[in-house]
Every structure is written in C-alpha cells, then in structure tokens.
Amino acid sequence: MSADRATEITAWRQTEIVLTGTRDHANPYTDVDVWAEFTHESGRVLRRPAFWDGGRTWRIRFASPEPAGRWTWRSGASDGDPGLAGRTGTLTVRPADADTDADTDADASAGAGADGNPFHRHGFWQMSPGGRSLVHADGTPALLVGDTAWALPWRATAEQTAHYAADRRAKGFNAALLMSVQPDMDARGPRDRTADEGFDVGFEDLPTGHVNVLNPAYFQYLDRLTGILRDHGIVPVLQPLFHGFGWKGLRTAGPVVPPQEYARYCRYLVARYGAAPVVYLVGADGEGGEPQIAAGGAEVGRWDAYGQPCGIHYRPHSANRAHQGEPWLHFQWCQTGHMGGHVQERVADMWRNTPAKAVANGEPTYEDPGADRATGWWQGHEAWSNLCAGGTMGVVYGAASLWQWRLHPAESGHTEFFLAKDAGWREALDFEGSRYVGLVGRILDGLPLTDMRPDWCASLAPRGLSVPGVLYVCYAEEGGPLRGIAPDVPLPYRVVDPRTGETVREGVRADAADWVPDEGGAPRVYICHDPDRS
C-alpha cells in the first residue's frame, strides 16, 4: 500500500505502507529513524516503527486492534526526508467476514488467508490479568506449545519450512523458538542454505561483534519463512542474538555487540514482525544480567504497540529472575540442561518470584542427543510436570539434530554432544516425544486456563493446577483413583490418557467426597470442569 491514500483493512491482519525516500544515506539502517502514528476515530493512538528494506524503501506494518472504524496515520523521520516524513493516509476497518480477496501481499505472507486463524478472531497474544498465562487480546485463554527450531531462519528453505510447519501443526504445536540470525562470530561456511555447513547472513559485520550492516535480502526471505509458520498457526518466538552456546559454540555475538546496537536490532524486529503474532525473546542462554538484554527489552517495550509477550530464556545454571520488576518483562523461561533429568523444582522456584511473571521451561533436555537420553514418554512426563509445577505459560520441546537444522544425517561440523545419531532435521521431526508434547495443548484446548496456578491441596494427587471453583487439572504418572478431592473442585470430570489424547472415562461425581475412578498403571490427566461455573 502506498502512502497518501485510503485503504480498507480487517482487524488483526497485517497491512503494509511503503515509503520512498528522496535521498540516499550512507547506512539507512543506522542513520535514519522512521515511524508512524495511527489515530483511531475513538481517540486511540498507536505508534509503529518503520524498517529499512533496501535502497530508498521503508515499510510500516500495522494491524488494527479495533474491529471497526477509521484510522488516520502520519509518518515521521529523524532526518526530515519529505519522502519519509509527513506522509499521511487513512485506513478503514471492514468486517472480518468481508471478502478477503483484497488482502495485501503482506497479509498473505502473515497468514491472513488461513481458515480459522485464532489470531484473526481473538487478536494477538498478550499476558493474562494476573500475568501468569497467555490470553488473546479479547481474553480468550491460550497455552504456548513450542518447538525449538533455533536455526531455521538462516538454514531452512521455504520448502523445508513448509514441511516442518505442517508436521508441527499436525502434532499440536503453535510456536517455534528461532534464533533470528546465525549468532556465532567464528562460524564459517558457504552462503548457501542447501550446502553442508552453509547458512545465510543477516548482518555482514556480525563476525566483528557488530550488527550495523544489515542484509535486507536475508530478512525478506525470513518474511517468507515466518509467513509459512504463521499460515500453519505457529507463532515465531524471535531471539535477536544468543548469549550462550549459539549454533556451534563459536563465540556468540550476544554478549559482545554494543547494547545500543542490540537495542536497534530489537526495534527492527518489532518493526518488521510485530504487526502479526510474535513473541520476543530478548535474552537467551545467558544469566540475564547482560547489558544487551536490558537495552533490548526496554526498546521492545518502547515500540511494541500491541503488548505482545516479551521475556528472557536462561542458561541451565542461572537464578532466572533478572529484571523481574521491569514493565517490559512478561515472562521468565528456565532451562534444565541436557543431562536427561527432570528438574521441575526450577520451574516451581521461578513461579514464586515477585512481581508475578509467566513461567515455562523453555529448554528441557533435547530428545535423543546421541545417547538415547530423554526419549519417548520422557518428554510427555516432562511437559506435564513442568506445567503443573507452575510453568503455566506453556510447554516447550526440542529434538537433537533438528534445533541445529542439520541438513542430513551425515552433515559434519556440529558438536557431537547435541546431535542425534543418524538423524538430520527431517528424521528428528519423527521422534516419538514430540507427539506427547504437542498433545498437551490439544487436551487442554477450550478450558478456562487463565491464571491457573499450582495446587497441592485440591486432592491427594502429586501434581495439579487450578482456577479455584472453576477448573482443576491433575497429572499422575501412574494413574489410579483421584482421592481426597477438595469441596470446591467441580463435579464433572474427564480422565485422559496423555499419550494419546483419548478420554478413557468421564462422568459427574454424585458428591464432592467421591473419588474420580481410574484403574491405574498408566499416565493419566484428570480434568474437573463444569462449563456452567466458568
């Protein structure tokens, strides 16, 4: 869409405004700031940053959080370029069920044509009123079910991404953790996504510890990849620059890049990807106090007009509570390491930190990293245990050889400790454990999960979550009768096999003192919920 014209849009669907500068700049990415203010007829004002996309082209992406009405917008630019500053236009929000044939190319790349897209019906993800879980903008409960495809942005092709996204969507995943650019300063290889040890490059100067020389073609291709993910209902969880191991452990740029450069890149990600569903992971695999994280988080908070989730993912040996009181911080994700141990106490410890933030285990042990560790049902038990310990933002899974996007089982150049034997990324897609983690969201879909909390008192079961008086969810690894149920637990129940998602028993207890029956001997999830009390 060009500036200075009226356009029809649909709520919560990305539209794009193209601005063309009148003069050249030595480095437009670092030298010029461009933005636009959008004013709704109700008086609501949203500010969106623009991003440079090569040559003299700048783009502003916007999605209306209002279901109807008229927006007017006006652009600004730090250098006063008349092609970038002072441009105006109007956007009229049409009904969501209107003919979508007029959707822009930017809409299509962001998944606007996907049938039944919950983000079009309910709005982007935000944090719940209590800060413990995800909700859509209209309050509809949500649960993140994430996969770690860290290297997809700079290794995968569009065809590969479509194959990956279809598999993960079919299994129940709705998010993918992504390193937005290859982070290792000393990594070397051909600039070819199809060649062994090859990768594409987002910043030409990253090997020197800087991110000032941006490659627009890289991000144009990343637009395609994230669009494919969103078309399949998978939200990109974008991490700017890793602070820990990275791809091959070859000196990550995250702790080296100057904080102001890190912040500028965070603003760029908000500009380019923030008018569609996204999660911002401003720190990853560090201890949390790195100055880049504070600078990047503050910049996301300054420029994200939609309040989409923003948080930190920690290394295994960390306190996991940096910046706990900052308003830009919405969630804290621990990492329990790669040794195959269940360490739910880390999640429980994080849940107790104040002020309240959402919690999850963002990186349990990868499935099958060369030693048959964490395989099969280990992953399902881990997911349900983390959730019930307080990880109420959601669950995350990872497969060895997939997170590196190892091209094929014989590709060399990767750290053996993190590789699955005889597996590239395609083979790793089929690891058994992914099915169990994906089922978590399917089993809990449609329930009033908002701000559910760990509950050790509602029954004699070892692990439970509740929304008092409304919902009780319990996981027992060996099943058996659910006994000692508290009086306020709803009487209707379902007993689910979490390995298949099948409801094996359901009914209504006649009395609050009655047990929920189960013969035992297999994992069970008990769901006590009365829709009339929601």
Coordinates of C-alpha atoms in Angstrom, one line a residue:
M1 CA 0.0 0.0 0.0
S2 CA 1.4 3.4 -0.9
A3 CA 1.2 6.5 1.3
D4 CA -1.4 9.3 0.9
R5 CA -4.3 7.0 0.0
A6 CA -7.4 5.5 1.7
T7 CA -7.4 1.7 2.2
E8 CA -9.7 -0.9 3.6
I9 CA -8.2 -3.3 6.2
T10 CA -9.5 -6.1 8.5
A11 CA -8.9 -6.2 12.2
W12 CA -5.8 -8.1 13.4
R13 CA -4.5 -8.6 9.9
Q14 CA -1.2 -7.1 8.8
T15 CA -1.2 -4.3 6.2
E16 CA 1.8 -2.5 4.9
I17 CA 2.6 1.1 3.9
V18 CA 5.5 1.7 1.6
L19 CA 7.5 4.9 1.9
T20 CA 10.2 6.0 -0.6
G21 CA 13.0 8.4 0.5
T22 CA 14.1 11.2 -1.7
R23 CA 17.8 10.9 -1.0
D24 CA 20.4 8.3 -0.3
H25 CA 22.1 7.6 3.0
A26 CA 25.5 6.0 3.8
N27 CA 23.7 3.5 6.0
P28 CA 19.9 3.9 6.2
Y29 CA 19.6 1.2 8.8
T30 CA 21.7 3.1 11.4
D31 CA 21.4 6.7 10.2
V32 CA 17.6 7.3 9.9
D33 CA 14.7 6.5 12.2
V34 CA 11.2 6.4 10.7
W35 CA 7.8 5.8 12.3
A36 CA 4.1 6.5 12.0
E37 CA 1.4 7.4 14.4
F38 CA -2.0 5.8 13.8
T39 CA -5.1 7.5 15.4
H40 CA -8.4 5.8 15.6
E41 CA -11.6 7.8 15.4
S42 CA -12.2 6.7 19.1
G43 CA -9.1 8.6 20.0
R44 CA -6.8 5.6 20.5
V45 CA -3.3 6.2 19.2
L46 CA -0.7 3.5 18.2
R47 CA 2.9 4.2 17.2
R48 CA 4.7 1.8 14.9
P49 CA 8.3 1.9 13.8
A50 CA 9.2 1.6 10.2
F51 CA 12.1 -0.6 8.8
W52 CA 14.5 0.0 6.0
D53 CA 14.1 -2.7 3.3
G54 CA 16.9 -1.8 0.8
G55 CA 17.6 1.2 -1.5
R56 CA 15.3 4.1 -0.5
T57 CA 12.5 1.8 0.6
W58 CA 11.0 1.9 4.1
R59 CA 8.0 -0.1 5.2
I60 CA 5.5 0.4 8.0
R61 CA 3.4 -2.7 9.1
F62 CA 0.2 -2.2 11.0
A63 CA -2.7 -4.3 12.3
S64 CA -5.9 -2.8 13.7
P65 CA -6.8 -3.9 17.2
E66 CA -10.2 -2.2 16.6
P67 CA -12.9 -4.3 14.9
A68 CA -14.4 -1.3 13.0
G69 CA -13.8 2.4 12.4
R70 CA -11.4 4.7 10.7
W71 CA -7.7 5.2 11.4
T72 CA -5.6 8.1 10.1
W73 CA -1.9 8.0 10.1
R74 CA 1.1 10.3 9.7
S75 CA 4.7 9.4 9.3
G76 CA 7.8 11.0 10.9
A77 CA 11.5 10.7 10.2
S78 CA 14.6 11.8 12.1
D79 CA 16.2 13.4 9.0
G80 CA 13.1 15.2 7.8
D81 CA 13.2 13.5 4.3
P82 CA 9.9 14.5 2.6
G83 CA 9.6 11.1 1.2
L84 CA 9.6 9.6 4.7
A85 CA 8.2 12.3 7.0
G86 CA 4.8 14.0 6.9
R87 CA 3.2 11.3 4.7
T88 CA -0.4 10.6 5.6
G89 CA -3.3 8.2 4.9
T90 CA -6.5 6.6 6.1
L91 CA -7.4 3.0 6.9
T92 CA -11.0 1.9 7.2
V93 CA -11.6 -1.4 9.1
R94 CA -14.0 -3.6 7.3
P95 CA -15.9 -6.5 8.9
A96 CA -13.9 -9.6 9.5
D97 CA -16.2 -11.7 7.3
A98 CA -15.8 -9.4 4.3
D99 CA -14.3 -10.7 1.1
T100 CA -10.6 -11.3 1.7
D101 CA -9.5 -11.2 -1.9
A102 CA -8.4 -7.6 -1.4
D103 CA -5.8 -8.6 1.2
T104 CA -2.4 -7.3 0.5
D105 CA 0.7 -9.5 -0.2
A106 CA 1.9 -8.6 3.3
D107 CA -1.4 -10.0 4.7
A108 CA -0.9 -13.2 2.8
S109 CA 2.6 -13.7 4.0
A110 CA 1.5 -13.3 7.5
G111 CA -1.2 -16.0 7.3
A112 CA -4.2 -13.8 6.7
G113 CA -5.8 -16.3 4.4
A114 CA -5.6 -19.2 6.9
D115 CA -9.0 -20.5 7.7
G116 CA -10.0 -20.5 11.4
N117 CA -6.9 -18.4 12.4
P118 CA -7.5 -17.7 16.2
F119 CA -5.4 -14.6 16.0
H120 CA -7.8 -13.1 13.4
R121 CA -10.8 -14.0 15.6
H122 CA -9.4 -13.2 19.0
G123 CA -6.3 -10.9 18.5
F124 CA -2.7 -11.3 19.3
W125 CA -1.3 -13.0 22.4
Q126 CA -1.0 -10.8 25.5
M127 CA -0.4 -11.6 29.2
S128 CA -3.3 -12.5 31.4
P129 CA -4.6 -10.1 34.1
G130 CA -2.5 -11.9 36.8
G131 CA 0.5 -12.1 34.5
R132 CA 0.8 -15.9 34.8
S133 CA -0.5 -17.1 31.4
L134 CA -1.3 -16.2 27.8
V135 CA -4.6 -14.8 26.6
H136 CA -5.6 -13.4 23.2
A137 CA -6.5 -9.7 23.1
D138 CA -10.2 -10.5 23.7
G139 CA -9.4 -12.5 26.8
T140 CA -9.6 -16.0 25.2
P141 CA -7.2 -18.3 27.1
A142 CA -4.1 -19.6 25.3
L143 CA -1.3 -22.0 26.0
L144 CA 2.1 -21.9 24.2
V145 CA 3.2 -25.3 22.9
G146 CA 6.6 -24.5 21.5
D147 CA 9.2 -26.3 19.5
T148 CA 12.9 -25.3 19.3
A149 CA 13.8 -24.9 15.6
W150 CA 16.6 -22.4 16.5
A151 CA 18.5 -22.5 13.2
L152 CA 15.5 -22.5 10.8
P153 CA 15.8 -18.7 9.9
W154 CA 19.3 -19.0 8.4
R155 CA 19.4 -22.7 7.3
A156 CA 16.0 -23.7 6.1
T157 CA 14.5 -23.2 2.7
A158 CA 10.8 -22.2 2.1
E159 CA 10.0 -25.8 1.0
Q160 CA 11.7 -27.2 4.1
T161 CA 9.9 -24.8 6.4
A162 CA 6.5 -25.7 4.9
H163 CA 7.3 -29.4 5.5
Y164 CA 8.3 -28.6 9.1
A165 CA 5.3 -26.4 9.8
A166 CA 2.8 -28.9 8.5
D167 CA 4.3 -31.6 10.7
R168 CA 4.4 -29.5 13.9
R169 CA 0.9 -28.1 13.3
A170 CA -0.5 -31.6 12.9
K171 CA 1.1 -32.6 16.2
G172 CA -0.4 -29.6 18.0
F173 CA 2.5 -27.1 18.3
N174 CA 1.6 -23.4 18.0
A175 CA 5.0 -21.7 18.4
A176 CA 8.6 -22.1 17.3
L177 CA 11.7 -20.7 19.1
L178 CA 14.0 -19.1 16.5
M179 CA 17.5 -17.5 16.5
S180 CA 16.7 -14.6 14.2
V181 CA 20.3 -14.7 12.7
Q182 CA 23.2 -17.1 12.9
P183 CA 24.9 -15.9 16.1
D184 CA 28.4 -17.4 16.1
M185 CA 31.1 -14.9 15.2
D186 CA 33.6 -17.6 14.2
A187 CA 31.2 -19.8 12.2
R188 CA 32.3 -20.2 8.6
G189 CA 30.6 -21.8 5.7
P190 CA 29.1 -21.2 2.2
R191 CA 26.3 -18.7 2.0
D192 CA 24.0 -21.5 0.8
R193 CA 21.1 -23.0 2.7
T194 CA 21.4 -26.2 0.7
A195 CA 25.1 -26.8 1.2
D196 CA 26.8 -28.6 4.1
E197 CA 27.7 -26.2 6.9
G198 CA 26.1 -23.4 4.8
F199 CA 24.0 -20.6 6.2
D200 CA 22.6 -17.2 5.2
V201 CA 23.8 -14.0 6.7
G202 CA 21.6 -11.3 8.4
F203 CA 24.4 -8.8 9.2
E204 CA 27.6 -8.6 7.3
D205 CA 29.6 -7.3 10.2
L206 CA 28.4 -9.8 12.9
P207 CA 31.8 -11.7 12.8
T208 CA 33.4 -8.5 14.1
G209 CA 30.9 -8.2 17.0
H210 CA 28.7 -5.6 15.5
V211 CA 25.2 -5.5 13.8
N212 CA 25.3 -2.4 11.7
V213 CA 25.5 -3.7 8.2
L214 CA 22.1 -5.2 7.6
N215 CA 21.3 -7.5 4.6
P216 CA 17.7 -6.7 3.5
A217 CA 17.5 -9.8 1.3
Y218 CA 18.1 -12.1 4.3
F219 CA 15.1 -10.5 6.1
Q220 CA 12.9 -10.6 3.0
Y221 CA 13.5 -14.3 2.9
L222 CA 12.8 -14.6 6.6
D223 CA 9.5 -12.8 5.9
R224 CA 8.6 -15.8 3.7
L225 CA 9.6 -18.3 6.4
T226 CA 7.8 -16.7 9.2
G227 CA 4.8 -16.3 6.9
I228 CA 4.8 -20.0 6.3
L229 CA 4.9 -20.7 10.0
R230 CA 2.0 -18.3 10.7
D231 CA 0.0 -19.8 7.9
H232 CA 0.2 -23.1 9.9
G233 CA -0.8 -21.4 13.2
I234 CA 2.8 -21.4 14.5
V235 CA 3.9 -18.1 16.2
P236 CA 7.6 -17.1 15.7
V237 CA 9.4 -16.7 19.0
L238 CA 12.2 -14.3 17.8
Q239 CA 15.5 -14.2 19.6
P240 CA 17.8 -11.3 18.5
L241 CA 21.3 -12.6 19.3
F242 CA 22.1 -15.6 21.6
H243 CA 24.2 -15.0 24.7
G244 CA 25.2 -18.6 25.4
F245 CA 26.2 -21.6 23.2
G246 CA 24.7 -20.4 20.0
W247 CA 24.8 -22.7 16.9
K248 CA 28.2 -24.4 17.2
G249 CA 29.6 -22.7 20.3
L250 CA 31.9 -20.5 18.3
R251 CA 31.8 -17.2 20.2
T252 CA 28.2 -15.8 20.2
A253 CA 27.7 -12.2 19.4
G254 CA 25.0 -11.6 22.0
P255 CA 27.4 -10.7 24.9
V256 CA 29.8 -8.7 22.6
V257 CA 27.6 -6.5 20.5
P258 CA 27.2 -2.9 22.0
P259 CA 23.9 -2.6 23.8
Q260 CA 22.8 0.3 21.6
E261 CA 23.3 -1.9 18.5
Y262 CA 21.4 -4.7 20.2
A263 CA 18.5 -2.3 21.0
R264 CA 18.4 -1.0 17.5
Y265 CA 18.1 -4.5 16.2
C266 CA 15.3 -5.3 18.6
R267 CA 13.4 -2.2 17.3
Y268 CA 13.9 -3.5 13.8
L269 CA 12.4 -6.9 14.7
V270 CA 9.4 -5.1 16.3
A271 CA 9.0 -3.0 13.1
R272 CA 9.3 -5.9 10.7
Y273 CA 7.5 -8.7 12.6
G274 CA 5.4 -7.0 15.3
A275 CA 2.2 -6.3 13.3
A276 CA 1.5 -10.1 13.3
P277 CA 1.6 -12.7 16.0
V278 CA 5.1 -12.9 17.6
V279 CA 6.9 -13.5 20.9
Y280 CA 10.0 -11.5 21.7
L281 CA 12.8 -13.5 23.5
V282 CA 15.2 -10.6 24.2
G283 CA 17.7 -12.8 26.0
A284 CA 18.7 -16.4 25.5
D285 CA 21.1 -18.9 27.1
G286 CA 22.7 -16.2 29.3
E287 CA 22.5 -15.3 33.0
G288 CA 20.1 -12.5 32.3
G289 CA 22.1 -9.5 33.5
E290 CA 23.9 -8.9 30.3
P291 CA 23.5 -5.2 29.4
Q292 CA 22.2 -6.1 25.9
I293 CA 19.2 -7.7 27.4
A294 CA 18.1 -4.7 29.4
A295 CA 18.6 -2.4 26.4
G296 CA 16.8 -4.7 24.0
G297 CA 13.9 -5.3 26.4
A298 CA 13.4 -1.6 27.0
E299 CA 13.4 -1.0 23.3
V300 CA 10.7 -3.6 22.7
G301 CA 8.6 -2.2 25.5
R302 CA 9.0 1.3 24.0
W303 CA 8.0 0.3 20.4
D304 CA 5.6 -2.7 20.7
A305 CA 2.2 -1.1 20.3
Y306 CA 0.3 -4.4 20.9
G307 CA 1.8 -5.7 24.2
Q308 CA 2.9 -9.0 22.7
P309 CA 4.8 -11.3 25.1
C310 CA 8.5 -10.3 25.8
G311 CA 10.8 -12.2 28.1
I312 CA 14.1 -14.0 28.8
H313 CA 15.3 -17.6 28.4
Y314 CA 18.2 -18.6 30.7
R315 CA 21.1 -20.9 30.7
P316 CA 20.8 -24.0 32.9
H317 CA 22.9 -22.6 35.8
S318 CA 21.2 -19.3 36.5
A319 CA 18.9 -17.7 39.1
N320 CA 16.3 -17.0 36.4
R321 CA 15.0 -13.7 37.9
A322 CA 16.8 -10.9 36.2
H323 CA 14.7 -7.7 35.6
Q324 CA 11.8 -9.3 37.4
G325 CA 10.3 -5.9 38.2
E326 CA 10.7 -4.3 34.7
P327 CA 7.4 -3.5 32.9
W328 CA 8.7 -4.7 29.6
L329 CA 9.4 -8.2 31.1
H330 CA 6.4 -10.5 30.8
F331 CA 7.9 -14.0 31.3
Q332 CA 10.9 -15.9 32.6
W333 CA 11.9 -19.2 31.0
C334 CA 14.4 -21.6 32.7
Q335 CA 16.4 -24.3 31.0
T336 CA 17.0 -27.5 32.8
G337 CA 20.1 -28.6 30.9
H338 CA 20.8 -31.6 28.6
M339 CA 21.5 -34.5 31.0
G340 CA 18.1 -36.1 30.9
G341 CA 17.0 -35.2 34.4
H342 CA 13.5 -33.9 35.5
V343 CA 14.1 -30.7 37.4
Q344 CA 10.6 -29.3 38.0
E345 CA 11.7 -27.5 41.2
R346 CA 13.4 -24.9 39.0
V347 CA 10.0 -24.0 37.5
A348 CA 8.4 -24.0 40.9
D349 CA 11.1 -21.7 42.3
M350 CA 10.6 -19.2 39.4
W351 CA 6.8 -19.2 39.9
R352 CA 7.3 -17.9 43.5
N353 CA 9.3 -14.8 42.4
T354 CA 7.6 -11.5 42.6
P355 CA 6.2 -9.4 41.0
A356 CA 4.4 -12.2 39.2
K357 CA 5.6 -13.1 35.7
A358 CA 4.7 -16.0 33.4
V359 CA 7.0 -19.1 33.7
A360 CA 7.9 -22.0 31.5
N361 CA 10.8 -24.4 31.0
G362 CA 12.0 -23.1 27.6
E363 CA 14.5 -25.9 27.0
P364 CA 14.3 -29.3 28.7
T365 CA 16.7 -32.0 27.5
Y366 CA 16.6 -32.4 23.8
E367 CA 15.2 -35.7 22.7
D368 CA 17.9 -38.3 21.8
P369 CA 21.1 -36.3 21.8
G370 CA 23.4 -39.2 20.8
A371 CA 22.9 -41.3 24.0
D372 CA 19.2 -42.2 24.0
R373 CA 18.5 -39.5 26.5
A374 CA 15.1 -38.0 27.1
T375 CA 13.3 -40.2 24.5
G376 CA 9.7 -41.1 24.1
W377 CA 7.4 -40.6 27.0
W378 CA 10.2 -38.9 29.0
Q379 CA 9.1 -35.8 27.0
G380 CA 5.4 -36.1 27.8
H381 CA 6.1 -36.6 31.5
E382 CA 8.5 -33.6 31.5
A383 CA 5.9 -31.4 29.8
W384 CA 3.0 -32.2 32.2
S385 CA 5.3 -32.0 35.2
N386 CA 6.7 -28.6 34.3
L387 CA 3.2 -27.3 33.6
C388 CA 1.9 -28.4 37.0
A389 CA 4.9 -27.1 38.8
G390 CA 3.9 -23.5 37.7
G391 CA 5.0 -23.3 34.0
T392 CA 1.6 -22.1 33.1
M393 CA 2.7 -20.0 30.1
G394 CA 3.1 -23.3 28.3
V395 CA 5.4 -26.2 27.4
V396 CA 8.4 -26.4 25.1
Y397 CA 10.0 -29.4 23.3
G398 CA 13.3 -29.9 21.4
A399 CA 14.8 -32.6 19.2
A400 CA 18.5 -33.2 18.7
S401 CA 19.7 -32.6 15.1
L402 CA 16.5 -30.5 14.5
W403 CA 17.4 -27.4 16.5
Q404 CA 20.7 -27.1 14.5
W405 CA 18.8 -27.8 11.3
R406 CA 21.3 -30.5 10.4
L407 CA 20.7 -30.9 6.7
H408 CA 21.1 -34.7 6.6
P409 CA 22.4 -37.5 8.9
A410 CA 25.9 -37.3 7.6
E411 CA 26.4 -33.5 7.7
S412 CA 29.6 -32.7 9.7
G413 CA 30.7 -29.7 11.6
H414 CA 28.3 -29.9 14.6
T415 CA 29.0 -30.6 18.2
E416 CA 28.5 -34.3 18.8
F417 CA 27.0 -33.9 22.2
F418 CA 23.9 -32.2 20.8
L419 CA 23.4 -34.5 17.8
A420 CA 21.1 -37.4 17.3
K421 CA 22.9 -40.3 15.8
D422 CA 21.9 -41.0 12.1
A423 CA 19.4 -38.1 12.1
G424 CA 19.1 -34.8 10.2
W425 CA 16.3 -32.4 10.8
R426 CA 13.7 -34.4 8.8
E427 CA 14.4 -37.6 10.7
A428 CA 14.3 -35.7 14.0
L429 CA 10.8 -34.5 13.2
D430 CA 9.6 -38.0 13.7
F431 CA 11.0 -38.5 17.2
E432 CA 8.3 -40.0 19.4
G433 CA 8.4 -37.5 22.2
S434 CA 7.2 -34.6 20.0
R435 CA 3.7 -36.2 19.8
Y436 CA 3.3 -36.2 23.5
V437 CA 4.2 -32.6 24.0
G438 CA 2.0 -31.5 21.1
L439 CA -0.9 -33.2 22.7
V440 CA -0.8 -31.0 25.8
G441 CA -2.4 -28.1 24.0
R442 CA -4.9 -30.3 22.4
I443 CA -6.0 -31.9 25.7
L444 CA -6.4 -28.5 27.4
D445 CA -7.9 -26.6 24.4
G446 CA -11.1 -24.7 25.3
L447 CA -10.6 -24.8 29.0
P448 CA -10.6 -21.7 31.2
L449 CA -6.9 -21.8 31.8
T450 CA -6.3 -18.1 32.6
D451 CA -4.1 -17.6 35.6
M452 CA -4.3 -21.2 36.7
R453 CA -1.9 -21.9 39.5
P454 CA -0.1 -24.9 41.1
D455 CA -2.4 -26.5 43.6
W456 CA -1.1 -29.1 46.1
C457 CA -4.2 -29.0 48.2
A458 CA -7.1 -29.9 45.9
S459 CA -6.5 -33.6 46.0
L460 CA -4.1 -36.3 47.1
A461 CA -2.5 -36.3 43.7
P462 CA 1.2 -35.3 43.3
R463 CA 0.7 -32.6 40.6
G464 CA -2.2 -30.2 40.0
L465 CA -3.3 -26.9 38.7
S466 CA -6.5 -25.0 39.5
V467 CA -8.6 -22.0 38.8
P468 CA -10.4 -22.2 42.2
G469 CA -14.0 -23.3 41.8
V470 CA -13.8 -23.4 38.1
L471 CA -11.1 -25.8 36.9
Y472 CA -8.8 -28.5 38.3
V473 CA -6.2 -30.3 36.2
C474 CA -4.1 -33.1 37.7
Y475 CA -1.3 -35.2 36.2
A476 CA -0.4 -38.6 37.8
E477 CA 2.3 -40.6 36.1
E478 CA 0.9 -43.9 37.3
G479 CA -2.8 -43.0 37.2
G480 CA -5.2 -44.6 39.7
P481 CA -8.2 -43.2 41.6
L482 CA -8.1 -39.5 42.3
R483 CA -8.8 -39.2 46.0
G484 CA -9.2 -36.6 48.8
I485 CA -10.8 -34.1 46.4
A486 CA -11.4 -30.6 47.9
P487 CA -15.1 -29.4 48.1
D488 CA -14.7 -26.6 45.6
V489 CA -13.4 -28.9 42.8
P490 CA -16.1 -29.2 40.0
L491 CA -18.0 -32.4 40.0
P492 CA -17.9 -33.2 36.2
Y493 CA -14.7 -34.9 35.2
R494 CA -12.7 -36.4 32.3
V495 CA -9.8 -38.9 32.6
V496 CA -7.4 -38.6 29.7
D497 CA -4.6 -40.7 28.5
P498 CA -1.9 -38.1 27.8
R499 CA 0.0 -40.4 25.5
T500 CA -2.9 -40.5 23.0
G501 CA -5.2 -37.6 24.0
E502 CA -8.1 -40.1 24.3
T503 CA -10.7 -39.6 27.0
V504 CA -10.8 -43.0 28.8
R505 CA -13.5 -42.2 31.3
E506 CA -15.9 -39.3 32.0
G507 CA -18.8 -38.6 34.3
V508 CA -20.1 -36.5 37.1
R509 CA -19.3 -37.3 40.7
A510 CA -22.5 -37.5 42.8
D511 CA -20.9 -35.9 45.8
A512 CA -17.9 -33.7 46.5
A513 CA -16.4 -36.5 48.6
D514 CA -16.5 -39.1 45.8
W515 CA -13.3 -40.2 44.0
V516 CA -12.6 -39.9 40.3
P517 CA -12.2 -43.6 39.3
D518 CA -9.3 -45.0 37.4
E519 CA -7.7 -48.5 37.4
G520 CA -4.1 -47.1 37.5
G521 CA -0.9 -48.4 35.9
A522 CA -0.6 -45.7 33.2
P523 CA -0.2 -41.9 32.9
R524 CA -3.4 -40.0 33.4
V525 CA -4.6 -36.4 33.3
Y526 CA -7.7 -35.7 35.3
I527 CA -9.8 -32.6 34.2
C528 CA -12.5 -31.5 36.6
H529 CA -14.5 -28.7 35.0
D530 CA -18.1 -27.5 35.0
P531 CA -18.8 -25.2 32.0
D532 CA -21.7 -23.6 33.8
R533 CA -19.2 -22.4 36.5
S534 CA -16.7 -20.8 34.1

